[in-house]
Steps between C-alpha positions, in 0.01 A plus 500: 500500500634527136453874502653544837815288403542694173455827674750456775731333263497812281551735805818299597626509135454892503700502831763261377551721189486805699797399731697255266479722181372850521655559837787260502759754594422736787450846360335841613154501351439854334149653497477433118572152532254458804262691298509277201461188733211660676320546159568151407366361837197720470431390147538124574249548780239647268576229234445237770155646582427385136629158571304496815172541288621233263558265798144561645340476162628156439443391858875391540502605869243461797258789502346486848329831470350420134688822360435577119823531302469889479440541887780264582743719280349823673553355831867408440567882380315645792694269731821569319467892526395464881818296574720726292378818655534342856872421416591876497527499877712188475734694264545781778594235738733321267713806446527571870625134561750518217632850634500390866717187426714677232432256209683596206268555191644253286396228761155615561349322217633173634345565845162576345529183264508261796262712699254436222533119537425513853187746431373250269497221759354721788244674267388146389441391857319807606278502194445127554382546854302834415298318221430210745372728780282722260333186348451328837391804719307751312535751781870521437436735214371745760812473718723563193298791373520659856868450495549639178300822609676519829838485307380785261392730797843409679677628181281819465528613856863388589711781645872537476626142540829404611710415206537131439845369600578151399801463749251555776250261373396183673618300196854641522532473865407141524674406174830605691438247774473207263792570246795750515475782254781706342472850451646503150364350179731233322414546128152327439548251774226433768750316738880529544731300720698689764743315713301156455183682576232549252344834515228677306563811280280803476359352190354220683369705781334738244338199341354363825365843594344558159341175524367554840361865400340310194301286720363785694415678176313194373266543800351791323526376151370147511177613675482779231508271198277241675223767496537493118502128464530183704606298198838345595656525176410879425608590852839322477573587130429879543710491834793348335506731175501801750785346694702422181456878377596626845870476464522706162247731657721572798790579282298721283317677780760493786634835415160652411281407799472845633353612176184263582421632848146529425468120391461413853153653488418275203591195712289617776199540253575157364505338852183661607313417197619138498421478874149635433441268210586198742252616776216533266576213277213280624255787431628668178779410265661789287537402130850433411557794282409715802792344714734521220418846403510630850833370553638612175369850557627523836848398404505748191369795721778424770768506254374810300450685823848414619663605184291822476561617879883410441523701196334816685758444797 
């Protein structure tokens, strides 16, 4: 439990420094600043993979699947890359939500900050129950694997879908029945008082919609990482590092998403590979370097093809 407590304490320390020091005053986060923070979070994640090896080498945490230090580090990086790549779709949705509710750029970081706290709790619960299901019912791996392949094929053969409109969503329509909602933001406040009535601002509405959408995205990402490992600490820590880097990644990529249009095919390839891996896990296990290599190559090819095709256009 010591490692868990220290890990969670460090995460909340980072979040406290983020909101209380580095982003104490609301401001528009420029691509350069976002790029620096994206680099910092990615670097911290790879550094933490070394820490993971040290933790498992010294037996400082339960090791239910008998992982060697090197394999534990590799599984963490593989899981982290999967979660980070699957976050790209999440960035698209966040951009649409902010635009729909007209959230000023300088307050968007505050919404994402509190969204991360909720995501940590919900992801933790989903991972907890997911690990229990896989360890208790071995056939669940087949179910998760089939679901991931179904998701991949759905992404591949989807037609022209109706554009997502947050104001027509189930969440927004039902939230209005629970609490009054104002149409204008009041600074960085989530709630305001209007004639003795407490009303939610667009910031709060955007926060709730983002939280619900994150839970829906977790239905894909959590089974995907459970295909890599069922070790609770590795699953949770790789998820959290990906979530922590999502904010800066959003501000860095929000205005460049169209440049990476072919990255979706990388995600389809990754989901398919992970799904197949889960379906045959009881008959054949891919070496860790194969999984990590396939994911890294898929992302690299998707990015390079996107940039190349965009330049030609």
